């Protein structure tokens, strides 16, 4: 297990060239085909790494505007439920606000999304196909988080992290 995590860390640093830092602190995804995905995406104070053992994730063109006015031209399609074949991890380096821009991959069913810190659910919410509402989470602890989608695949358009200022943290 230790070798797996060491290999994963080495791969993350080796693949930082694939990192996205397009629009300030929003991670967006470049297109890639199934089984050929970069493993690391990056924004200020946060990076995301992906485990895709079955090669089901894909990134394609998809225009989407969310209620807060943020627009995307691509989406990450998870292709399966969370499990050994598909996992998304976030490493967050500051306290602040995490915003997940996601939708259900089904045109008929809403899907559950869960943010976990260790084995503890931090936030459970519903990603809807039609609502186009970003999911905001206050992060009060630096560390490793997991995005889980237990009901079925979701589409992630982007992830934004805004670090709290020193005055916000003091309050």
PDB file of C-alpha atoms in Angstrom:
ATOM      1  CA  UNK A   1       0.000   0.000   0.000  1.00  0.00           C
ATOM      2  CA  UNK A   2       2.860   2.346   0.863  1.00  0.00           C
ATOM      3  CA  UNK A   3       4.397   1.731  -2.584  1.00  0.00           C
ATOM      4  CA  UNK A   4       1.048   2.596  -4.220  1.00  0.00           C
ATOM      5  CA  UNK A   5       0.838   5.972  -2.462  1.00  0.00           C
ATOM      6  CA  UNK A   6       4.516   6.714  -3.147  1.00  0.00           C
ATOM      7  CA  UNK A   7       3.963   5.927  -6.822  1.00  0.00           C
ATOM      8  CA  UNK A   8       0.821   8.063  -6.842  1.00  0.00           C
ATOM      9  CA  UNK A   9       2.671  11.046  -5.347  1.00  0.00           C
ATOM     10  CA  UNK A  10       5.501  10.698  -7.874  1.00  0.00           C
ATOM     11  CA  UNK A  11       2.996  10.491 -10.716  1.00  0.00           C
ATOM     12  CA  UNK A  12       1.159  13.571  -9.414  1.00  0.00           C
ATOM     13  CA  UNK A  13       4.290  15.688  -9.460  1.00  0.00           C
ATOM     14  CA  UNK A  14       5.359  14.296 -12.833  1.00  0.00           C
ATOM     15  CA  UNK A  15       1.993  15.150 -14.356  1.00  0.00           C
ATOM     16  CA  UNK A  16       1.685  18.692 -13.034  1.00  0.00           C
ATOM     17  CA  UNK A  17       2.405  19.791 -16.621  1.00  0.00           C
ATOM     18  CA  UNK A  18      -1.165  18.634 -17.336  1.00  0.00           C
ATOM     19  CA  UNK A  19      -2.485  20.930 -14.635  1.00  0.00           C
ATOM     20  CA  UNK A  20      -5.210  23.408 -15.348  1.00  0.00           C
ATOM     21  CA  UNK A  21      -5.061  27.001 -14.119  1.00  0.00           C
ATOM     22  CA  UNK A  22      -7.248  28.681 -16.714  1.00  0.00           C
ATOM     23  CA  UNK A  23      -9.490  31.076 -14.876  1.00  0.00           C
ATOM     24  CA  UNK A  24      -7.919  32.189 -11.614  1.00  0.00           C
ATOM     25  CA  UNK A  25      -8.759  29.598  -9.014  1.00  0.00           C
ATOM     26  CA  UNK A  26     -11.092  27.374 -11.077  1.00  0.00           C
ATOM     27  CA  UNK A  27      -9.967  23.937 -12.240  1.00  0.00           C
ATOM     28  CA  UNK A  28     -11.275  23.233 -15.716  1.00  0.00           C
ATOM     29  CA  UNK A  29     -10.610  20.167 -17.788  1.00  0.00           C
ATOM     30  CA  UNK A  30      -8.975  19.768 -21.187  1.00  0.00           C
ATOM     31  CA  UNK A  31     -10.425  17.148 -23.465  1.00  0.00           C
ATOM     32  CA  UNK A  32      -9.113  13.610 -23.212  1.00  0.00           C
ATOM     33  CA  UNK A  33     -10.366  10.198 -24.285  1.00  0.00           C
ATOM     34  CA  UNK A  34     -11.378   7.264 -22.118  1.00  0.00           C
ATOM     35  CA  UNK A  35      -8.446   5.607 -20.419  1.00  0.00           C
ATOM     36  CA  UNK A  36      -6.095   8.419 -21.445  1.00  0.00           C
ATOM     37  CA  UNK A  37      -6.775  10.947 -18.712  1.00  0.00           C
ATOM     38  CA  UNK A  38      -4.311  13.130 -16.862  1.00  0.00           C
ATOM     39  CA  UNK A  39      -4.267  12.262 -13.182  1.00  0.00           C
ATOM     40  CA  UNK A  40      -3.700  15.692 -11.676  1.00  0.00           C
ATOM     41  CA  UNK A  41      -5.507  19.015 -11.973  1.00  0.00           C
ATOM     42  CA  UNK A  42      -4.381  22.074 -10.086  1.00  0.00           C
ATOM     43  CA  UNK A  43      -5.505  25.468  -8.855  1.00  0.00           C
ATOM     44  CA  UNK A  44      -4.195  27.788  -6.160  1.00  0.00           C
ATOM     45  CA  UNK A  45      -4.156  26.051  -2.721  1.00  0.00           C
ATOM     46  CA  UNK A  46      -5.904  22.957  -4.084  1.00  0.00           C
ATOM     47  CA  UNK A  47      -5.101  20.095  -6.368  1.00  0.00           C
ATOM     48  CA  UNK A  48      -7.201  17.180  -7.489  1.00  0.00           C
ATOM     49  CA  UNK A  49      -5.993  13.732  -8.354  1.00  0.00           C
ATOM     50  CA  UNK A  50      -7.993  10.993  -9.991  1.00  0.00           C
ATOM     51  CA  UNK A  51      -7.985   7.220  -9.668  1.00  0.00           C
ATOM     52  CA  UNK A  52      -9.531   5.694 -12.808  1.00  0.00           C
ATOM     53  CA  UNK A  53      -8.591   2.013 -12.734  1.00  0.00           C
ATOM     54  CA  UNK A  54     -11.174   0.971 -15.338  1.00  0.00           C
ATOM     55  CA  UNK A  55     -10.427   3.825 -17.757  1.00  0.00           C
ATOM     56  CA  UNK A  56     -14.058   5.023 -17.766  1.00  0.00           C
ATOM     57  CA  UNK A  57     -13.499   8.752 -17.231  1.00  0.00           C
ATOM     58  CA  UNK A  58     -13.541  11.021 -20.237  1.00  0.00           C
ATOM     59  CA  UNK A  59     -13.560  14.766 -20.816  1.00  0.00           C
ATOM     60  CA  UNK A  60     -15.580  16.136 -23.709  1.00  0.00           C
ATOM     61  CA  UNK A  61     -17.077  19.381 -24.964  1.00  0.00           C
ATOM     62  CA  UNK A  62     -20.213  20.483 -23.173  1.00  0.00           C
ATOM     63  CA  UNK A  63     -21.458  24.036 -22.832  1.00  0.00           C
ATOM     64  CA  UNK A  64     -22.923  24.836 -19.424  1.00  0.00           C
ATOM     65  CA  UNK A  65     -23.630  27.995 -17.467  1.00  0.00           C
ATOM     66  CA  UNK A  66     -24.350  27.793 -13.767  1.00  0.00           C
ATOM     67  CA  UNK A  67     -26.621  30.102 -11.758  1.00  0.00           C
ATOM     68  CA  UNK A  68     -23.657  32.137 -10.476  1.00  0.00           C
ATOM     69  CA  UNK A  69     -22.777  33.040 -14.093  1.00  0.00           C
ATOM     70  CA  UNK A  70     -19.732  30.752 -14.397  1.00  0.00           C
ATOM     71  CA  UNK A  71     -19.493  29.160 -17.866  1.00  0.00           C
ATOM     72  CA  UNK A  72     -17.774  25.981 -18.932  1.00  0.00           C
ATOM     73  CA  UNK A  73     -17.030  24.442 -22.312  1.00  0.00           C
ATOM     74  CA  UNK A  74     -15.909  20.988 -21.127  1.00  0.00           C
ATOM     75  CA  UNK A  75     -16.904  18.458 -18.497  1.00  0.00           C
ATOM     76  CA  UNK A  76     -15.291  15.512 -16.737  1.00  0.00           C
ATOM     77  CA  UNK A  77     -17.591  12.491 -17.042  1.00  0.00           C
ATOM     78  CA  UNK A  78     -16.920  10.109 -14.161  1.00  0.00           C
ATOM     79  CA  UNK A  79     -18.406   7.123 -16.002  1.00  0.00           C
ATOM     80  CA  UNK A  80     -19.188   5.028 -12.906  1.00  0.00           C
ATOM     81  CA  UNK A  81     -20.002   5.184  -9.219  1.00  0.00           C
ATOM     82  CA  UNK A  82     -17.324   5.800  -6.626  1.00  0.00           C
ATOM     83  CA  UNK A  83     -15.425   2.658  -5.783  1.00  0.00           C
ATOM     84  CA  UNK A  84     -12.170   0.969  -6.526  1.00  0.00           C
ATOM     85  CA  UNK A  85     -12.519   1.806 -10.216  1.00  0.00           C
ATOM     86  CA  UNK A  86     -13.210   5.537  -9.932  1.00  0.00           C
ATOM     87  CA  UNK A  87     -12.249   8.014  -7.225  1.00  0.00           C
ATOM     88  CA  UNK A  88     -11.586  11.750  -7.044  1.00  0.00           C
ATOM     89  CA  UNK A  89      -9.393  13.188  -4.293  1.00  0.00           C
ATOM     90  CA  UNK A  90      -8.696  16.800  -3.346  1.00  0.00           C
ATOM     91  CA  UNK A  91      -5.705  18.025  -1.409  1.00  0.00           C
ATOM     92  CA  UNK A  92      -6.593  21.395   0.084  1.00  0.00           C
ATOM     93  CA  UNK A  93      -3.788  23.589   1.430  1.00  0.00           C
ATOM     94  CA  UNK A  94      -5.786  26.401   3.099  1.00  0.00           C
ATOM     95  CA  UNK A  95      -9.083  27.133   4.786  1.00  0.00           C
ATOM     96  CA  UNK A  96     -11.678  28.612   2.455  1.00  0.00           C
ATOM     97  CA  UNK A  97     -14.639  27.891   0.189  1.00  0.00           C
ATOM     98  CA  UNK A  98     -14.776  24.964  -2.215  1.00  0.00           C
ATOM     99  CA  UNK A  99     -17.281  25.211  -5.060  1.00  0.00           C
ATOM    100  CA  UNK A 100     -18.114  22.137  -7.133  1.00  0.00           C
ATOM    101  CA  UNK A 101     -19.773  22.715 -10.497  1.00  0.00           C
ATOM    102  CA  UNK A 102     -21.447  19.395 -11.251  1.00  0.00           C
ATOM    103  CA  UNK A 103     -24.574  17.826 -12.697  1.00  0.00           C
ATOM    104  CA  UNK A 104     -26.144  14.401 -12.886  1.00  0.00           C
ATOM    105  CA  UNK A 105     -24.965  12.396 -15.874  1.00  0.00           C
ATOM    106  CA  UNK A 106     -28.530  11.163 -16.268  1.00  0.00           C
ATOM    107  CA  UNK A 107     -31.136  13.288 -18.026  1.00  0.00           C
ATOM    108  CA  UNK A 108     -33.828  11.691 -15.845  1.00  0.00           C
ATOM    109  CA  UNK A 109     -32.307  11.195 -12.390  1.00  0.00           C
ATOM    110  CA  UNK A 110     -30.652  13.468  -9.855  1.00  0.00           C
ATOM    111  CA  UNK A 111     -27.522  12.056  -8.227  1.00  0.00           C
ATOM    112  CA  UNK A 112     -26.082  12.307  -4.754  1.00  0.00           C
ATOM    113  CA  UNK A 113     -22.668  13.879  -4.212  1.00  0.00           C
ATOM    114  CA  UNK A 114     -20.757  13.504  -0.952  1.00  0.00           C
ATOM    115  CA  UNK A 115     -17.615  15.289   0.186  1.00  0.00           C
ATOM    116  CA  UNK A 116     -15.648  13.174   2.667  1.00  0.00           C
ATOM    117  CA  UNK A 117     -12.749  13.953   4.971  1.00  0.00           C
ATOM    118  CA  UNK A 118     -11.363  10.578   5.949  1.00  0.00           C
ATOM    119  CA  UNK A 119     -14.393   8.347   6.466  1.00  0.00           C
ATOM    120  CA  UNK A 120     -16.579  11.235   7.663  1.00  0.00           C
ATOM    121  CA  UNK A 121     -19.189  12.838   5.403  1.00  0.00           C
ATOM    122  CA  UNK A 122     -18.645  16.598   5.393  1.00  0.00           C
ATOM    123  CA  UNK A 123     -21.430  17.473   2.973  1.00  0.00           C
ATOM    124  CA  UNK A 124     -24.086  15.430   1.225  1.00  0.00           C
ATOM    125  CA  UNK A 125     -25.981  17.210  -1.534  1.00  0.00           C
ATOM    126  CA  UNK A 126     -27.841  16.460  -4.731  1.00  0.00           C
ATOM    127  CA  UNK A 127     -26.483  17.306  -8.157  1.00  0.00           C
ATOM    128  CA  UNK A 128     -29.336  17.917 -10.519  1.00  0.00           C
ATOM    129  CA  UNK A 129     -29.446  17.880 -14.274  1.00  0.00           C
ATOM    130  CA  UNK A 130     -31.635  20.958 -14.591  1.00  0.00           C
ATOM    131  CA  UNK A 131     -31.008  23.238 -11.588  1.00  0.00           C
ATOM    132  CA  UNK A 132     -27.453  24.318 -12.538  1.00  0.00           C
ATOM    133  CA  UNK A 133     -26.651  25.313  -8.960  1.00  0.00           C
ATOM    134  CA  UNK A 134     -23.026  25.094  -7.816  1.00  0.00           C
ATOM    135  CA  UNK A 135     -22.377  23.268  -4.553  1.00  0.00           C
ATOM    136  CA  UNK A 136     -20.463  25.376  -1.995  1.00  0.00           C
ATOM    137  CA  UNK A 137     -18.634  23.907   0.969  1.00  0.00           C
ATOM    138  CA  UNK A 138     -16.794  25.783   3.722  1.00  0.00           C
ATOM    139  CA  UNK A 139     -13.445  24.074   4.307  1.00  0.00           C
ATOM    140  CA  UNK A 140     -12.252  24.626   7.869  1.00  0.00           C
ATOM    141  CA  UNK A 141      -9.512  21.981   7.932  1.00  0.00           C
ATOM    142  CA  UNK A 142      -6.502  21.645   5.656  1.00  0.00           C
ATOM    143  CA  UNK A 143      -6.035  18.131   4.299  1.00  0.00           C
ATOM    144  CA  UNK A 144      -7.244  15.390   2.020  1.00  0.00           C
ATOM    145  CA  UNK A 145     -10.860  15.144   0.862  1.00  0.00           C
ATOM    146  CA  UNK A 146     -12.732  12.797  -1.452  1.00  0.00           C
ATOM    147  CA  UNK A 147     -15.588  13.555  -3.818  1.00  0.00           C
ATOM    148  CA  UNK A 148     -17.944  10.590  -3.798  1.00  0.00           C
ATOM    149  CA  UNK A 149     -20.862   9.863  -6.128  1.00  0.00           C
ATOM    150  CA  UNK A 150     -22.500   6.720  -4.720  1.00  0.00           C
ATOM    151  CA  UNK A 151     -25.741   6.759  -6.789  1.00  0.00           C
ATOM    152  CA  UNK A 152     -24.167   6.817 -10.223  1.00  0.00           C
ATOM    153  CA  UNK A 153     -21.935   8.860 -12.496  1.00  0.00           C
ATOM    154  CA  UNK A 154     -21.842  12.633 -12.394  1.00  0.00           C
ATOM    155  CA  UNK A 155     -20.380  15.287 -14.663  1.00  0.00           C
ATOM    156  CA  UNK A 156     -17.956  17.759 -13.124  1.00  0.00           C
ATOM    157  CA  UNK A 157     -17.546  20.982 -15.065  1.00  0.00           C
ATOM    158  CA  UNK A 158     -15.079  22.600 -12.720  1.00  0.00           C
ATOM    159  CA  UNK A 159     -13.900  22.987  -9.152  1.00  0.00           C
ATOM    160  CA  UNK A 160     -13.129  26.333  -7.577  1.00  0.00           C
ATOM    161  CA  UNK A 161     -11.292  27.006  -4.358  1.00  0.00           C
ATOM    162  CA  UNK A 162     -11.108  30.416  -2.701  1.00  0.00           C
ATOM    163  CA  UNK A 163      -8.789  30.617   0.272  1.00  0.00           C
ATOM    164  CA  UNK A 164     -10.021  32.550   3.304  1.00  0.00           C
ATOM    165  CA  UNK A 165      -8.158  35.771   3.963  1.00  0.00           C
ATOM    166  CA  UNK A 166      -6.263  36.188   7.228  1.00  0.00           C
ATOM    167  CA  UNK A 167      -9.041  38.435   8.583  1.00  0.00           C
ATOM    168  CA  UNK A 168     -11.723  35.864   7.731  1.00  0.00           C
ATOM    169  CA  UNK A 169      -9.764  33.111   9.505  1.00  0.00           C
ATOM    170  CA  UNK A 170      -9.378  35.264  12.644  1.00  0.00           C
ATOM    171  CA  UNK A 171     -13.145  35.736  13.018  1.00  0.00           C
TER     172      UNK A 171
END
